[in-house]
Structures are given as structure tokens and as C-alpha cells.
């Protein structure tokens, strides 16, 4: 038993170290890009700022551009696992909301980086498009998990797991290798991920006047209410 616990602890430490390195690289990339522009920031400069070698950089990112977008596949994997393992009495909407809320508990500690990243992406349209494509791919994976929770048979992967973010489906979601999903799982995944983006952007703009958990609950409260128009305060 001691050996099993030690192995599990060591694995946890390794994963945390890897996550810390990835975060350091991404934050270094964003901070440098905010000053110099993403197109003027090299892999060597990012690696030096993060205290690692350029070779290490490519252990975490496929390309220079990926460091600015910061799509961490492990986040999506944890959210999907939480949705699958959520209590059966929860609706799919509640399961997704709670999974996202748990994963986003640390967002408030990174307000500066979220704000800087938004600025960097707005200045570089090609990075913004890259980020959107990666988010669409993760959104599709979440939709698959929601569909399975609702009783659909598991959808097999069409590509081998490379440890990198999958490519998004085509614009119609009907490509030859794209599995068909019902409307509700696709819509719930899309609405939930958009709500997270809106919550983060709104919270960043509030200049510390409101907490992120309160903003998150407010946004998802609107969704739960069916986006009923708020009453004007008298």
C-alpha cells in the first residue's frame, strides 16, 4: 500500500510540475507579446523568460503561436471527466456548470494574465482565429461527453490521441470523419463555453469590483432562467 501511495504522489507531483512549466511558458509569452507584439516574440525569448530551454518549449506547445493561445487539453479532460462522474440526479446543464465552476476556481488569481491575453489576441487576428478553432474542438469533445451522459452510445475517436488539442470539425460539423451528435449536446456545450468566455471578459472589465465566482454564477443564472430579460430597476 505504501508503494502505491508513493507512486500516486510522485505522479501527482510530476503532473503539477508539468502544469507549472506550461503555465510559466504561456504567461511569459503573453507578457512579452503585450509589450513587443506577438509577431516580435521568439521561442527563445519566451523560453529564457520562463527559465527553460527552447527544446523544453516544444514539449508543451506544437508551435510558437500556441503559447499565446494557451489551450490546455488537460483542462478539457478534467471537465469532461467531472461531467461523466457527476451525480445522476443532476441535469446535464447542472453537471456542466458544476464541472466548469470547479475547474475555474483559480481564475481569480490570474486576472492580469487573462486581461493581457485578451489584449494580445485582439491585436493579432490570426492568433484569435487559432484560439477560436482550438476552443471549437474542445467544445465538440464536451458535446460528445454530454451526449453520452444523456444516453447516447459512446462516439469513437476518429484520430489517435496525440496529447495535443484535436482539430475542430468542419464548418458544418458534417465532414466524412465527424461523428453526428444531436442538437442539445452541441448547443449546451457551445452555450456553456461561450458563457465562460463572457464571464471572464466581464469580470476582467470590472476592475476588482466583483469576484469571479459571483460573475460566473450570475452568467449561468441567466442561462438557467432561459435568458429572460432582466427587469429595469425602478
Coordinates of C-alpha atoms in Angstrom, one line a residue:
X1 CA 0.0 0.0 0.0
X2 CA 2.8 2.4 0.8
X3 CA 4.4 1.8 -2.6
X4 CA 1.1 2.5 -4.4
X5 CA 0.6 5.7 -2.4
X6 CA 4.2 6.8 -3.1
X7 CA 3.7 6.2 -6.8
X8 CA 0.5 8.1 -6.9
X9 CA 2.0 11.0 -5.0
X10 CA 5.0 11.1 -7.3
X11 CA 2.7 11.1 -10.4
X12 CA 0.8 14.0 -8.9
X13 CA 4.0 16.0 -8.3
X14 CA 5.2 15.3 -11.8
X15 CA 1.9 16.5 -13.3
X16 CA 1.9 19.6 -11.2
X17 CA 5.4 20.4 -12.2
X18 CA 4.5 20.0 -15.9
X19 CA 1.5 22.2 -15.4
X20 CA 3.6 24.8 -13.7
X21 CA 6.1 24.8 -16.6
X22 CA 3.4 25.1 -19.2
X23 CA 1.8 28.0 -17.3
X24 CA 5.2 29.7 -16.9
X25 CA 5.8 29.5 -20.6
X26 CA 2.3 30.7 -21.5
X27 CA 2.5 33.6 -19.1
X28 CA 5.9 34.6 -20.3
X29 CA 4.7 34.6 -23.9
X30 CA 1.7 36.8 -23.1
X31 CA 3.7 39.3 -21.1
X32 CA 6.3 39.6 -23.8
X33 CA 3.7 39.9 -26.5
X34 CA 1.8 42.6 -24.6
X35 CA 4.9 44.8 -24.8
X36 CA 6.5 43.8 -28.1
X37 CA 3.7 42.3 -30.1
X38 CA 3.3 38.5 -30.6
X39 CA 5.0 38.5 -34.0
X40 CA 8.1 40.0 -32.4
X41 CA 8.4 37.5 -29.6
X42 CA 10.6 34.4 -30.3
X43 CA 10.5 31.0 -28.8
X44 CA 14.0 31.6 -27.5
X45 CA 12.8 34.8 -25.7
X46 CA 9.8 33.0 -24.2
X47 CA 11.9 30.1 -23.0
X48 CA 14.5 32.4 -21.5
X49 CA 11.8 34.4 -19.6
X50 CA 10.3 31.1 -18.3
X51 CA 13.7 29.7 -17.3
X52 CA 13.7 26.7 -19.6
X53 CA 15.3 25.7 -22.9
X54 CA 13.7 26.1 -26.3
X55 CA 13.7 22.4 -26.6
X56 CA 11.6 22.2 -23.5
X57 CA 9.2 24.7 -25.0
X58 CA 8.3 22.3 -27.8
X59 CA 7.5 19.6 -25.2
X60 CA 4.5 21.7 -24.3
X61 CA 3.5 23.6 -27.5
X62 CA 3.4 22.5 -31.1
X63 CA 4.3 26.0 -32.4
X64 CA 5.2 29.5 -31.4
X65 CA 1.6 30.7 -31.7
X66 CA 0.2 28.0 -29.4
X67 CA 1.9 29.6 -26.4
X68 CA -0.2 32.8 -26.7
X69 CA -3.5 30.9 -27.1
X70 CA -3.0 28.7 -24.1
X71 CA -5.3 25.8 -24.8
X72 CA -4.5 23.2 -22.2
X73 CA -6.1 19.9 -23.2
X74 CA -5.9 18.6 -19.6
X75 CA -8.4 21.2 -18.5
X76 CA -11.0 19.9 -21.0
X77 CA -10.2 16.4 -20.0
X78 CA -10.9 17.2 -16.3
X79 CA -14.1 19.0 -17.2
X80 CA -15.4 16.0 -19.2
X81 CA -14.4 13.6 -16.5
X82 CA -16.4 15.6 -14.0
X83 CA -19.4 15.7 -16.2
X84 CA -19.3 11.9 -16.7
X85 CA -18.9 11.3 -12.9
X86 CA -21.5 13.9 -11.7
X87 CA -24.4 12.5 -9.7
X88 CA -27.1 11.0 -11.8
X89 CA -29.8 13.3 -10.3
X90 CA -28.1 16.4 -11.8
X91 CA -29.3 17.6 -15.1
X92 CA -26.8 17.8 -17.9
X93 CA -26.8 21.6 -17.6
X94 CA -26.1 21.4 -13.8
X95 CA -23.3 18.8 -14.3
X96 CA -21.6 21.0 -16.9
X97 CA -22.0 24.2 -14.8
X98 CA -20.5 22.5 -11.7
X99 CA -17.7 20.9 -13.6
X100 CA -16.7 24.3 -15.1
X101 CA -17.1 26.1 -11.7
X102 CA -14.7 23.6 -10.1
X103 CA -12.1 24.0 -12.9
X104 CA -12.3 27.8 -12.8
X105 CA -11.7 28.2 -9.1
X106 CA -8.2 29.5 -9.8
X107 CA -9.1 32.1 -12.4
X108 CA -9.4 34.9 -9.9
X109 CA -5.6 34.6 -9.2
X110 CA -4.8 35.2 -12.8
X111 CA -6.9 38.3 -13.7
X112 CA -3.9 40.2 -15.0
X113 CA -2.9 37.4 -17.4
X114 CA -6.4 36.9 -18.7
X115 CA -6.7 40.6 -19.4
X116 CA -3.3 40.7 -21.1
X117 CA -4.1 37.6 -23.2
X118 CA -7.3 39.2 -24.4
X119 CA -5.4 42.3 -25.5
X120 CA -2.7 40.2 -27.3
X121 CA -5.3 38.1 -29.2
X122 CA -7.3 41.2 -30.2
X123 CA -4.1 42.7 -31.6
X124 CA -3.3 39.5 -33.6
X125 CA -6.3 38.3 -35.6
X126 CA -4.5 35.1 -36.7
X127 CA -4.0 34.2 -33.1
X128 CA -7.6 35.0 -32.3
X129 CA -8.7 32.6 -35.1
X130 CA -6.3 30.0 -33.9
X131 CA -7.8 30.2 -30.4
X132 CA -11.3 30.0 -31.7
X133 CA -10.5 26.9 -33.7
X134 CA -9.0 25.2 -30.7
X135 CA -12.0 26.2 -28.5
X136 CA -14.4 24.8 -31.1
X137 CA -12.5 21.5 -31.0
X138 CA -12.7 21.3 -27.2
X139 CA -16.3 22.3 -27.3
X140 CA -17.1 19.4 -29.6
X141 CA -15.4 17.0 -27.2
X142 CA -17.5 18.3 -24.4
X143 CA -20.6 17.9 -26.6
X144 CA -19.7 14.2 -27.0
X145 CA -19.5 13.7 -23.3
X146 CA -22.8 15.4 -22.7
X147 CA -24.4 13.2 -25.4
X148 CA -23.1 10.1 -23.6
X149 CA -24.4 11.4 -20.3
X150 CA -27.8 11.7 -21.9
X151 CA -27.7 8.1 -23.0
X152 CA -26.2 8.2 -26.5
X153 CA -23.7 5.4 -27.2
X154 CA -20.0 6.5 -26.9
X155 CA -18.6 8.1 -30.1
X156 CA -15.3 6.5 -31.0
X157 CA -12.3 8.8 -31.6
X158 CA -11.6 9.3 -35.3
X159 CA -8.0 10.2 -34.7
X160 CA -5.3 8.8 -32.4
X161 CA -4.7 10.6 -29.1
X162 CA -1.5 12.6 -29.6
X163 CA -1.8 14.6 -26.3
X164 CA -2.5 17.7 -28.4
X165 CA -5.7 19.6 -28.9
X166 CA -7.8 17.9 -31.6
X167 CA -8.6 19.6 -34.8
X168 CA -12.1 21.2 -34.9
X169 CA -14.8 19.6 -37.1
X170 CA -15.6 21.3 -40.4
X171 CA -17.8 24.4 -40.5
X172 CA -21.0 22.3 -40.9
X173 CA -19.9 19.6 -38.5
X174 CA -20.7 17.0 -41.2
X175 CA -17.3 16.0 -42.5
X176 CA -16.8 12.4 -43.5
X177 CA -14.9 11.7 -40.3
X178 CA -17.0 13.9 -38.0
X179 CA -19.4 11.9 -35.7
X180 CA -23.0 13.0 -35.7
X181 CA -24.3 14.5 -32.4
X182 CA -27.8 15.5 -31.5
X183 CA -28.7 19.2 -31.3
X184 CA -29.0 19.5 -27.5
X185 CA -25.5 18.3 -26.6
X186 CA -23.9 20.6 -29.2
X187 CA -26.0 23.5 -28.1
X188 CA -25.3 23.0 -24.4
X189 CA -21.6 22.7 -24.9
X190 CA -21.5 25.8 -27.2
X191 CA -23.6 27.9 -24.8
X192 CA -21.6 26.8 -21.7
X193 CA -18.2 27.6 -23.2
X194 CA -19.4 30.9 -24.6
X195 CA -20.8 31.7 -21.1
X196 CA -17.4 31.0 -19.6
X197 CA -15.7 33.4 -22.0
X198 CA -18.3 36.1 -21.4
X199 CA -18.0 35.7 -17.6
X200 CA -14.2 36.0 -17.8
X201 CA -14.3 39.1 -20.1
X202 CA -17.0 40.8 -18.0
X203 CA -15.1 40.0 -14.7
X204 CA -11.8 41.3 -16.1
X205 CA -13.5 44.6 -17.1
X206 CA -14.9 45.2 -13.6
X207 CA -11.5 46.2 -12.1
X208 CA -11.8 44.1 -8.9
X209 CA -15.3 45.4 -8.2
X210 CA -16.8 41.9 -8.3
X211 CA -15.5 38.4 -7.7
X212 CA -15.2 35.9 -10.5
X213 CA -17.3 33.2 -8.7
X214 CA -20.1 35.8 -8.4
X215 CA -19.8 36.7 -12.1
X216 CA -19.8 33.1 -13.1
X217 CA -22.9 32.3 -11.0
X218 CA -24.6 35.4 -12.4
X219 CA -23.9 34.4 -16.0
X220 CA -25.1 30.8 -15.6
X221 CA -28.1 32.1 -13.6
X222 CA -29.2 34.0 -16.7
X223 CA -28.9 30.7 -18.7
X224 CA -30.8 28.7 -16.1
X225 CA -33.6 31.3 -16.3
X226 CA -33.8 30.9 -20.1
X227 CA -32.2 34.3 -20.8
X228 CA -35.3 36.1 -19.5
X229 CA -34.8 39.9 -19.9
X230 CA -33.8 41.5 -16.6
X231 CA -36.3 43.9 -15.1
X232 CA -35.3 47.5 -15.1
X233 CA -34.6 48.8 -11.6
X234 CA -37.1 51.4 -10.5

